[in-house]
Amino acid sequence: MGLRPSAVLKGVIIGIDPGRRGALVAIKGGEVVASLLMPFNDGLLDGDAVMSWLQRLNIELIVLERQQSMPGQGVASTFKIGFRYGELYGMIRAMHLPVKRPSAREWTRVMLQGAEGEGKARAISVVKKLLPDLGLRPGRCRVDQDGLADAGLLALYGQTLLDGVVKC
């Protein structure tokens, strides 16, 4: 299982999984304070909704998962995720918010260390233990949303960075 960060923080830490089924999760002191499924409007990222959500929080750090092309990934999907990542990063920078951009390999090596299972189910299992109040089935969802799980773990990874447990 991944690290359980300490509960003393100055502000809110946001984890962002920029994927199509991605999400934003805000934690403070190791507890969930807010979450947002990646908002879309006519198939495009709803930047207004993201910025409005971020503006309501006293943010100490944002952890945005860095994106890269993967073998076997189609050109169109690579372009879409790269574009969305760029939009999110641009919004964060325009708002003058502190941001770290670890790769999936970097943050999962820390947060999923020693955890059993594979793939997205592994992240869901770990986040259920570390952030039991994070609702992984929002609205009418019948299955756990892996984007929320990843975003929650990204936020916890940010807390380990601030606590000095991990150096980025």
Coordinates of N, CA and C in Angstrom, one line a residue:
M1 N 0.9 -1.2 0.0 CA 0.0 0.0 0.0 C 0.9 1.2 0.0
G2 N 0.4 2.3 -0.6 CA 1.2 3.6 -0.6 C 1.3 4.3 0.7
L3 N 2.0 5.3 0.7 CA 2.3 6.1 1.9 C 1.0 6.8 2.4
R4 N 0.8 6.9 3.7 CA -0.3 7.6 4.3 C 0.3 8.9 4.8
P5 N 0.1 10.1 4.1 CA 0.7 11.3 4.4 C 0.2 11.9 5.8
S6 N 1.0 12.8 6.4 CA 0.5 13.4 7.6 C -0.7 14.3 7.4
A7 N -1.3 14.8 8.4 CA -2.6 15.5 8.3 C -2.4 17.0 8.6
V8 N -1.2 17.6 8.6 CA -1.0 19.0 8.9 C -0.6 19.7 7.6
L9 N -1.5 20.6 7.1 CA -1.3 21.3 5.9 C -1.7 22.7 6.0
K10 N -1.1 23.6 5.2 CA -1.5 25.0 5.2 C -2.8 25.2 4.3
G11 N -2.8 24.5 3.2 CA -3.9 24.7 2.3 C -4.3 23.4 1.6
V12 N -5.0 23.6 0.5 CA -5.6 22.5 -0.2 C -4.6 22.0 -1.3
I13 N -4.6 20.7 -1.5 CA -3.8 20.1 -2.5 C -4.7 19.5 -3.5
I14 N -4.5 19.8 -4.8 CA -5.4 19.3 -5.9 C -4.6 18.2 -6.7
G15 N -5.3 17.1 -6.9 CA -4.7 16.1 -7.9 C -5.6 16.1 -9.1
I16 N -5.0 16.1 -10.3 CA -5.7 16.2 -11.5 C -5.3 15.0 -12.4
D17 N -6.2 14.2 -12.8 CA -6.0 13.2 -13.8 C -6.7 13.8 -15.1
P18 N -5.9 14.2 -16.1 CA -6.5 14.9 -17.3 C -7.2 14.0 -18.3
G19 N -7.3 12.7 -18.1 CA -7.9 11.8 -19.0 C -9.3 12.1 -19.3
R20 N -9.8 11.5 -20.4 CA -11.2 11.6 -20.8 C -12.2 11.3 -19.6
R21 N -11.8 10.3 -18.9 CA -12.6 9.9 -17.7 C -11.9 10.4 -16.4
G22 N -11.2 11.5 -16.6 CA -10.4 12.1 -15.5 C -11.2 12.9 -14.5
A23 N -10.5 13.5 -13.5 CA -11.2 14.2 -12.5 C -10.2 15.1 -11.8
L24 N -10.7 15.9 -10.9 CA -10.0 16.8 -10.0 C -10.4 16.4 -8.6
V25 N -9.4 16.2 -7.7 CA -9.8 15.9 -6.3 C -9.0 16.9 -5.4
A26 N -9.6 17.5 -4.4 CA -9.0 18.4 -3.5 C -9.0 17.7 -2.1
I27 N -7.8 17.8 -1.5 CA -7.6 17.3 -0.1 C -7.0 18.3 0.8
K28 N -7.3 18.2 2.0 CA -6.7 19.1 3.0 C -6.5 18.2 4.3
G29 N -5.3 18.2 4.8 CA -5.0 17.3 5.9 C -5.3 15.9 5.7
G30 N -5.2 15.4 4.5 CA -5.4 14.0 4.2 C -6.9 13.6 4.0
E31 N -7.7 14.6 4.0 CA -9.2 14.4 3.9 C -9.7 15.0 2.6
V32 N -10.7 14.4 2.0 CA -11.3 15.0 0.8 C -12.1 16.2 1.1
V33 N -11.9 17.3 0.4 CA -12.7 18.5 0.6 C -13.6 18.8 -0.6
A34 N -13.2 18.3 -1.8 CA -14.1 18.5 -3.0 C -13.5 17.6 -4.1
S35 N -14.4 17.3 -5.0 CA -14.0 16.5 -6.2 C -14.9 17.0 -7.4
L36 N -14.3 16.8 -8.6 CA -15.0 17.2 -9.8 C -14.6 16.2 -10.9
L37 N -15.6 15.6 -11.5 CA -15.3 14.8 -12.7 C -14.9 15.8 -13.8
M38 N -14.0 15.4 -14.7 CA -13.6 16.3 -15.8 C -14.8 16.8 -16.5
P39 N -15.0 18.1 -16.5 CA -16.2 18.7 -17.1 C -16.0 18.9 -18.6
F40 N -17.0 18.5 -19.4 CA -16.9 18.7 -20.9 C -18.2 19.3 -21.3
N41 N -18.1 20.1 -22.4 CA -19.2 20.8 -23.0 C -19.0 20.6 -24.5
D42 N -19.9 19.9 -25.2 CA -19.8 19.6 -26.6 C -18.5 18.9 -26.9
G43 N -18.1 18.0 -26.1 CA -16.9 17.2 -26.3 C -15.6 17.9 -26.0
L44 N -15.6 19.1 -25.6 CA -14.4 19.9 -25.2 C -14.4 20.2 -23.7
L45 N -13.1 20.3 -23.2 CA -13.0 20.6 -21.8 C -13.7 21.9 -21.5
D46 N -14.5 21.9 -20.4 CA -15.2 23.1 -20.0 C -14.2 23.9 -19.0
G47 N -13.4 24.7 -19.6 CA -12.4 25.5 -18.9 C -13.0 26.4 -17.8
D48 N -14.1 27.0 -18.1 CA -14.8 27.9 -17.2 C -15.2 27.1 -15.9
A49 N -15.7 25.9 -16.1 CA -16.1 25.1 -14.9 C -14.8 24.7 -14.1
V50 N -13.7 24.4 -14.8 CA -12.5 24.0 -14.0 C -12.0 25.2 -13.3
M51 N -11.9 26.4 -13.9 CA -11.3 27.5 -13.3 C -12.2 28.0 -12.1
S52 N -13.5 27.9 -12.3 CA -14.5 28.3 -11.3 C -14.3 27.4 -10.0
W53 N -14.1 26.1 -10.3 CA -13.9 25.2 -9.2 C -12.6 25.5 -8.5
L54 N -11.6 25.7 -9.2 CA -10.3 26.0 -8.6 C -10.3 27.3 -7.8
Q55 N -11.0 28.3 -8.3 CA -11.0 29.6 -7.6 C -11.6 29.5 -6.2
R56 N -12.4 28.5 -6.0 CA -13.1 28.5 -4.7 C -12.3 27.8 -3.6
L57 N -11.0 27.4 -3.9 CA -10.2 26.7 -3.0 C -8.9 27.5 -2.6
N58 N -8.5 27.3 -1.4 CA -7.2 27.9 -1.0 C -6.1 26.9 -1.3
I59 N -5.6 27.0 -2.5 CA -4.7 26.0 -3.1 C -3.2 26.2 -2.7
E60 N -2.6 25.1 -2.1 CA -1.2 25.2 -1.8 C -0.4 24.5 -2.9
L61 N -0.9 23.5 -3.6 CA -0.2 22.8 -4.6 C -1.2 22.1 -5.5
I62 N -0.9 22.1 -6.8 CA -1.7 21.2 -7.8 C -0.7 20.2 -8.3
V63 N -1.2 19.0 -8.4 CA -0.4 17.9 -9.0 C -1.1 17.4 -10.2
L64 N -0.6 17.8 -11.4 CA -1.2 17.5 -12.7 C -0.4 16.3 -13.3
E65 N -1.0 15.2 -13.6 CA -0.3 14.1 -14.2 C 0.2 14.5 -15.6
R66 N 1.6 14.4 -15.7 CA 2.2 14.7 -17.0 C 1.8 13.7 -18.1
Q67 N 1.5 14.1 -19.2 CA 1.0 13.2 -20.3 C 2.1 13.0 -21.3
Q68 N 2.1 11.8 -21.9 CA 3.1 11.5 -23.0 C 2.4 10.4 -23.9
S69 N 2.9 10.3 -25.1 CA 2.4 9.3 -26.0 C 2.9 7.9 -25.5
M70 N 2.0 6.9 -25.8 CA 2.3 5.6 -25.4 C 2.4 4.7 -26.6
P71 N 3.2 3.7 -26.6 CA 3.2 2.7 -27.8 C 1.8 2.1 -28.0
G72 N 1.4 2.1 -29.2 CA 0.1 1.5 -29.6 C -1.1 2.5 -29.4
Q73 N -0.8 3.7 -28.9 CA -1.9 4.7 -28.7 C -2.1 5.4 -30.1
G74 N -3.3 5.6 -30.4 CA -3.6 6.2 -31.7 C -3.2 7.7 -31.7
V75 N -3.0 8.2 -32.9 CA -2.6 9.6 -33.1 C -3.7 10.5 -32.6
A76 N -5.0 10.3 -32.9 CA -6.1 11.1 -32.5 C -6.2 11.2 -30.9
S77 N -6.1 10.0 -30.3 CA -6.2 10.0 -28.8 C -5.0 10.7 -28.2
T78 N -3.8 10.5 -28.7 CA -2.6 11.2 -28.2 C -2.8 12.7 -28.3
F79 N -3.3 13.1 -29.5 CA -3.5 14.6 -29.6 C -4.5 15.1 -28.6
K80 N -5.6 14.4 -28.4 CA -6.7 14.9 -27.5 C -6.2 15.0 -26.1
I81 N -5.5 14.0 -25.6 CA -5.0 14.0 -24.2 C -3.9 15.1 -24.1
G82 N -3.1 15.2 -25.1 CA -2.1 16.3 -25.0 C -2.7 17.6 -25.0
F83 N -3.7 17.8 -25.8 CA -4.4 19.1 -25.9 C -5.0 19.5 -24.6
R84 N -5.7 18.5 -24.0 CA -6.4 18.7 -22.7 C -5.4 19.0 -21.6
Y85 N -4.3 18.2 -21.6 CA -3.2 18.5 -20.6 C -2.7 19.9 -20.8
G86 N -2.5 20.4 -22.0 CA -2.0 21.7 -22.2 C -3.0 22.8 -21.8
E87 N -4.3 22.5 -22.0 CA -5.3 23.4 -21.6 C -5.3 23.6 -20.0
L88 N -5.3 22.4 -19.3 CA -5.2 22.4 -17.9 C -4.0 23.1 -17.4
Y89 N -2.8 22.8 -17.9 CA -1.6 23.4 -17.5 C -1.6 24.9 -17.7
G90 N -2.2 25.3 -18.9 CA -2.3 26.8 -19.2 C -3.2 27.5 -18.2
M91 N -4.3 26.9 -17.8 CA -5.2 27.5 -16.8 C -4.5 27.6 -15.5
I92 N -3.8 26.6 -15.1 CA -3.1 26.6 -13.8 C -2.0 27.7 -13.8
R93 N -1.3 27.8 -14.8 CA -0.2 28.8 -14.9 C -0.8 30.2 -15.0
A94 N -1.9 30.4 -15.7 CA -2.6 31.7 -15.8 C -3.1 32.2 -14.5
M95 N -3.5 31.2 -13.6 CA -4.0 31.5 -12.3 C -2.9 31.7 -11.3
H96 N -1.6 31.5 -11.7 CA -0.4 31.6 -10.9 C -0.5 30.7 -9.7
L97 N -0.9 29.5 -10.0 CA -0.9 28.4 -8.9 C 0.3 27.5 -9.0
P98 N 0.8 27.1 -7.9 CA 2.0 26.2 -7.9 C 1.6 24.8 -8.4
V99 N 2.4 24.3 -9.3 CA 2.1 23.0 -9.9 C 3.3 22.1 -10.0
K100 N 3.1 20.8 -9.8 CA 4.1 19.8 -10.0 C 3.4 18.9 -11.1
R101 N 4.3 18.3 -12.0 CA 3.8 17.5 -13.1 C 4.5 16.2 -13.2
P102 N 4.3 15.3 -12.2 CA 4.9 14.0 -12.3 C 4.3 13.1 -13.4
S103 N 5.2 12.2 -13.9 CA 4.7 11.2 -14.8 C 3.9 10.2 -14.0
A104 N 3.1 9.4 -14.7 CA 2.3 8.3 -14.1 C 3.3 7.3 -13.4
R105 N 4.4 7.1 -14.0 CA 5.4 6.2 -13.4 C 5.9 6.7 -12.0
E106 N 6.2 8.0 -12.0 CA 6.7 8.6 -10.8 C 5.7 8.5 -9.6
W107 N 4.5 9.0 -9.8 CA 3.6 9.0 -8.7 C 3.1 7.6 -8.3
T108 N 2.9 6.7 -9.3 CA 2.4 5.4 -8.9 C 3.4 4.6 -8.2
R109 N 4.7 4.8 -8.5 CA 5.8 4.1 -7.8 C 5.7 4.4 -6.3
V110 N 5.3 5.6 -5.9 CA 5.2 5.9 -4.5 C 3.9 5.5 -3.9
M111 N 2.8 5.9 -4.6 CA 1.5 5.7 -4.0 C 1.0 4.3 -4.1
L112 N 1.5 3.5 -5.0 CA 1.0 2.1 -5.1 C 2.1 1.1 -4.7
Q113 N 3.1 1.5 -4.1 CA 4.2 0.7 -3.6 C 3.6 -0.4 -2.7
G114 N 3.9 -1.7 -3.1 CA 3.5 -2.8 -2.2 C 2.0 -3.2 -2.3
A115 N 1.2 -2.4 -3.1 CA -0.2 -2.7 -3.3 C -0.4 -3.9 -4.2
E116 N -1.4 -4.7 -3.8 CA -1.7 -5.9 -4.7 C -2.6 -5.5 -5.8
G117 N -2.7 -6.3 -6.8 CA -3.6 -6.1 -7.9 C -2.8 -5.5 -9.1
E118 N -3.6 -5.2 -10.1 CA -3.0 -4.6 -11.4 C -3.9 -3.5 -11.9
G119 N -3.3 -2.6 -12.7 CA -3.9 -1.6 -13.4 C -4.8 -0.7 -12.5
K120 N -5.9 -0.3 -13.1 CA -6.8 0.7 -12.4 C -7.4 0.1 -11.1
A121 N -7.7 -1.2 -11.1 CA -8.2 -1.8 -9.9 C -7.3 -1.6 -8.7
R122 N -6.0 -1.6 -9.0 CA -5.0 -1.4 -7.9 C -5.1 0.0 -7.3
A123 N -5.2 1.0 -8.2 CA -5.4 2.4 -7.7 C -6.7 2.5 -6.9
I124 N -7.7 2.0 -7.4 CA -9.0 2.1 -6.8 C -9.0 1.5 -5.4
S125 N -8.4 0.3 -5.3 CA -8.2 -0.4 -4.0 C -7.4 0.5 -3.0
V126 N -6.3 1.0 -3.4 CA -5.5 1.8 -2.5 C -6.2 3.1 -2.1
V127 N -6.8 3.8 -3.0 CA -7.5 5.1 -2.7 C -8.7 4.8 -1.7
K128 N -9.3 3.7 -1.8 CA -10.4 3.4 -0.9 C -9.9 3.3 0.5
K129 N -8.7 2.8 0.7 CA -8.1 2.7 2.0 C -7.6 4.1 2.5
L130 N -6.9 4.9 1.6 CA -6.3 6.1 2.0 C -7.3 7.3 2.1
L131 N -8.3 7.3 1.2 CA -9.3 8.3 1.2 C -10.7 7.7 1.1
P132 N -11.1 7.1 2.3 CA -12.4 6.4 2.3 C -13.6 7.3 2.0
D133 N -13.5 8.6 2.2 CA -14.6 9.5 1.9 C -14.7 9.9 0.5
L134 N -13.8 9.6 -0.3 CA -13.9 9.9 -1.8 C -14.9 9.1 -2.5
G135 N -16.0 9.7 -2.9 CA -17.0 8.9 -3.6 C -16.5 8.6 -5.0
L136 N -16.3 7.3 -5.2 CA -15.8 6.9 -6.5 C -16.9 6.5 -7.5
R137 N -18.2 6.7 -7.1 CA -19.3 6.4 -7.9 C -20.3 7.6 -7.9
P138 N -19.9 8.7 -8.5 CA -20.8 9.9 -8.4 C -22.0 9.7 -9.3
G139 N -23.0 10.4 -8.9 CA -24.3 10.4 -9.7 C -24.8 9.0 -9.8
R140 N -25.1 8.6 -11.1 CA -25.7 7.4 -11.3 C -24.7 6.3 -11.8
C141 N -23.4 6.5 -11.5 CA -22.4 5.6 -11.9 C -22.6 4.3 -11.1
R142 N -22.4 3.2 -11.8 CA -22.5 1.8 -11.2 C -21.2 1.2 -10.9
V143 N -20.1 1.8 -11.5 CA -18.8 1.3 -11.2 C -17.9 2.4 -10.7
D144 N -16.8 2.0 -10.0 CA -15.9 3.0 -9.5 C -15.2 3.7 -10.7
Q145 N -15.0 5.0 -10.5 CA -14.4 5.8 -11.6 C -12.9 5.9 -11.3
D146 N -12.1 5.3 -12.2 CA -10.7 5.3 -12.0 C -10.1 6.7 -12.1
G147 N -10.7 7.6 -12.8 CA -10.1 9.0 -12.9 C -10.2 9.7 -11.5
L148 N -11.3 9.4 -10.8 CA -11.4 10.0 -9.4 C -10.3 9.3 -8.5
A149 N -10.1 8.0 -8.7 CA -9.1 7.3 -7.9 C -7.7 7.9 -8.2
D150 N -7.4 8.0 -9.4 CA -6.1 8.5 -9.8 C -5.9 10.0 -9.3
A151 N -6.9 10.8 -9.4 CA -6.8 12.2 -9.0 C -6.6 12.2 -7.5
G152 N -7.3 11.4 -6.7 CA -7.2 11.3 -5.3 C -5.7 10.9 -4.9
L153 N -5.2 9.9 -5.6 CA -3.8 9.5 -5.3 C -2.8 10.6 -5.7
L154 N -3.1 11.3 -6.8 CA -2.2 12.4 -7.2 C -2.2 13.5 -6.1
A155 N -3.3 13.8 -5.5 CA -3.4 14.8 -4.4 C -2.6 14.3 -3.2
L156 N -2.8 13.0 -2.9 CA -2.0 12.4 -1.8 C -0.5 12.4 -2.1
Y157 N -0.1 12.2 -3.3 CA 1.3 12.3 -3.7 C 1.8 13.7 -3.5
G158 N 1.0 14.7 -3.9 CA 1.3 16.1 -3.6 C 1.6 16.3 -2.2
Q159 N 0.8 15.7 -1.3 CA 1.0 15.9 0.1 C 2.3 15.3 0.6
T160 N 2.7 14.1 0.0 CA 4.0 13.6 0.3 C 5.2 14.5 -0.2
L161 N 5.0 15.1 -1.3 CA 6.0 16.1 -1.7 C 6.1 17.3 -0.7
L162 N 5.0 17.8 -0.3 CA 5.1 18.9 0.7 C 5.6 18.5 2.0
D163 N 5.3 17.3 2.4 CA 5.8 16.7 3.7 C 7.3 16.4 3.6
G164 N 7.9 16.4 2.4 CA 9.3 16.1 2.2 C 9.6 14.6 2.2
V165 N 8.5 13.8 2.1 CA 8.7 12.3 2.1 C 9.3 11.9 0.7
V166 N 8.8 12.6 -0.3 CA 9.3 12.3 -1.7 C 9.8 13.6 -2.3
K167 N 10.9 13.5 -3.0 CA 11.5 14.7 -3.7 C 11.1 14.6 -5.2
C168 N 10.6 15.7 -5.7 CA 10.2 15.7 -7.1 C 11.2 16.4 -8.0

